[in-house]
Amino acid sequence: NAMTCAHKTAPFGTHYRVIRLDGKGSVTCRVNDRGPYGKGFVIDLSLSAARALGIIRSGIARVSIERI
């Protein structure tokens, strides 16, 4: 239920703002895992973070991330 995410190289505990490029929202989440390992993917969101961004159905979205 936490607003967390996975990132390949960021230190655990790092906070990121994840912003949908279509302007439909943003969330702040904390890195607590490694991944994603698929080509072209930068960040993997927890269920609650994905729900807050409204990307549960599609599973993916174009986003920008900024370290806070």
PDB file of C-alpha atoms in Angstrom:
ATOM      1  CA  ASN A   1       0.000   0.000   0.000  1.00  0.00           C
ATOM      2  CA  ALA A   2       3.029   2.291   0.135  1.00  0.00           C
ATOM      3  CA  MET A   3       3.970   4.800  -2.554  1.00  0.00           C
ATOM      4  CA  THR A   4       7.146   3.022  -3.597  1.00  0.00           C
ATOM      5  CA  CYS A   5       9.013   2.220  -6.789  1.00  0.00           C
ATOM      6  CA  ALA A   6      11.869   0.205  -8.245  1.00  0.00           C
ATOM      7  CA  HIS A   7      14.816   1.787 -10.047  1.00  0.00           C
ATOM      8  CA  LYS A   8      17.911   0.119 -11.540  1.00  0.00           C
ATOM      9  CA  THR A   9      20.596   2.329  -9.998  1.00  0.00           C
ATOM     10  CA  ALA A  10      19.137   4.875  -7.554  1.00  0.00           C
ATOM     11  CA  PRO A  11      20.044   4.331  -3.902  1.00  0.00           C
ATOM     12  CA  PHE A  12      17.322   2.869  -1.706  1.00  0.00           C
ATOM     13  CA  GLY A  13      15.375   5.600   0.044  1.00  0.00           C
ATOM     14  CA  THR A  14      15.680   8.077  -2.838  1.00  0.00           C
ATOM     15  CA  HIS A  15      12.457   9.971  -3.532  1.00  0.00           C
ATOM     16  CA  TYR A  16      11.231  10.637  -7.061  1.00  0.00           C
ATOM     17  CA  ARG A  17       8.357  12.649  -8.454  1.00  0.00           C
ATOM     18  CA  VAL A  18       6.828  10.653 -11.307  1.00  0.00           C
ATOM     19  CA  ILE A  19       4.878  12.853 -13.728  1.00  0.00           C
ATOM     20  CA  ARG A  20       2.621  11.546 -16.490  1.00  0.00           C
ATOM     21  CA  LEU A  21       3.534  13.229 -19.754  1.00  0.00           C
ATOM     22  CA  ASP A  22      -0.111  13.417 -20.802  1.00  0.00           C
ATOM     23  CA  GLY A  23      -0.740  15.775 -17.868  1.00  0.00           C
ATOM     24  CA  LYS A  24      -2.992  13.419 -15.914  1.00  0.00           C
ATOM     25  CA  GLY A  25      -1.139  13.513 -12.620  1.00  0.00           C
ATOM     26  CA  SER A  26       1.991  12.968 -10.611  1.00  0.00           C
ATOM     27  CA  VAL A  27       3.045  11.059  -7.506  1.00  0.00           C
ATOM     28  CA  THR A  28       6.007  11.067  -5.169  1.00  0.00           C
ATOM     29  CA  CYS A  29       7.451   7.657  -4.381  1.00  0.00           C
ATOM     30  CA  ARG A  30      10.441   6.150  -2.577  1.00  0.00           C
ATOM     31  CA  VAL A  31      12.865   3.634  -4.119  1.00  0.00           C
ATOM     32  CA  ASN A  32      12.779   0.333  -2.222  1.00  0.00           C
ATOM     33  CA  ASP A  33      13.586  -2.232  -4.927  1.00  0.00           C
ATOM     34  CA  ARG A  34      15.660  -2.852  -8.074  1.00  0.00           C
ATOM     35  CA  GLY A  35      14.289  -3.033 -11.591  1.00  0.00           C
ATOM     36  CA  PRO A  36      12.647  -2.835 -14.043  1.00  0.00           C
ATOM     37  CA  TYR A  37      14.765  -4.977 -16.305  1.00  0.00           C
ATOM     38  CA  GLY A  38      12.746  -4.663 -19.516  1.00  0.00           C
ATOM     39  CA  LYS A  39      14.359  -2.652 -22.306  1.00  0.00           C
ATOM     40  CA  GLY A  40      13.124   0.938 -22.409  1.00  0.00           C
ATOM     41  CA  PHE A  41      11.615   0.952 -18.898  1.00  0.00           C
ATOM     42  CA  VAL A  42      13.036   3.357 -16.316  1.00  0.00           C
ATOM     43  CA  ILE A  43      10.905   2.956 -13.199  1.00  0.00           C
ATOM     44  CA  ASP A  44       8.453   0.387 -11.846  1.00  0.00           C
ATOM     45  CA  LEU A  45       5.687   1.650  -9.543  1.00  0.00           C
ATOM     46  CA  SER A  46       3.944  -0.060  -6.655  1.00  0.00           C
ATOM     47  CA  LEU A  47       0.253  -0.818  -7.026  1.00  0.00           C
ATOM     48  CA  SER A  48      -0.775   2.211  -4.961  1.00  0.00           C
ATOM     49  CA  ALA A  49       1.481   4.583  -6.942  1.00  0.00           C
ATOM     50  CA  ALA A  50       0.182   3.195 -10.241  1.00  0.00           C
ATOM     51  CA  ARG A  51      -3.390   3.530  -8.988  1.00  0.00           C
ATOM     52  CA  ALA A  52      -2.771   7.170  -7.996  1.00  0.00           C
ATOM     53  CA  LEU A  53      -1.484   7.864 -11.523  1.00  0.00           C
ATOM     54  CA  GLY A  54      -4.421   6.058 -13.099  1.00  0.00           C
ATOM     55  CA  ILE A  55      -2.367   3.490 -14.990  1.00  0.00           C
ATOM     56  CA  ILE A  56      -3.706   0.247 -13.526  1.00  0.00           C
ATOM     57  CA  ARG A  57      -5.546  -0.815 -16.701  1.00  0.00           C
ATOM     58  CA  SER A  58      -2.817   0.034 -19.202  1.00  0.00           C
ATOM     59  CA  GLY A  59       0.058  -1.010 -16.945  1.00  0.00           C
ATOM     60  CA  ILE A  60       2.419   1.453 -18.614  1.00  0.00           C
ATOM     61  CA  ALA A  61       2.559   5.176 -19.311  1.00  0.00           C
ATOM     62  CA  ARG A  62       5.043   7.709 -20.619  1.00  0.00           C
ATOM     63  CA  VAL A  63       6.409   9.593 -17.624  1.00  0.00           C
ATOM     64  CA  SER A  64       9.215  11.867 -16.604  1.00  0.00           C
ATOM     65  CA  ILE A  65      10.937  11.418 -13.276  1.00  0.00           C
ATOM     66  CA  GLU A  66      12.738  13.952 -11.140  1.00  0.00           C
ATOM     67  CA  ARG A  67      14.718  13.259  -8.036  1.00  0.00           C
ATOM     68  CA  ILE A  68      13.571  15.185  -4.992  1.00  0.00           C
TER      69      ILE A  68
END
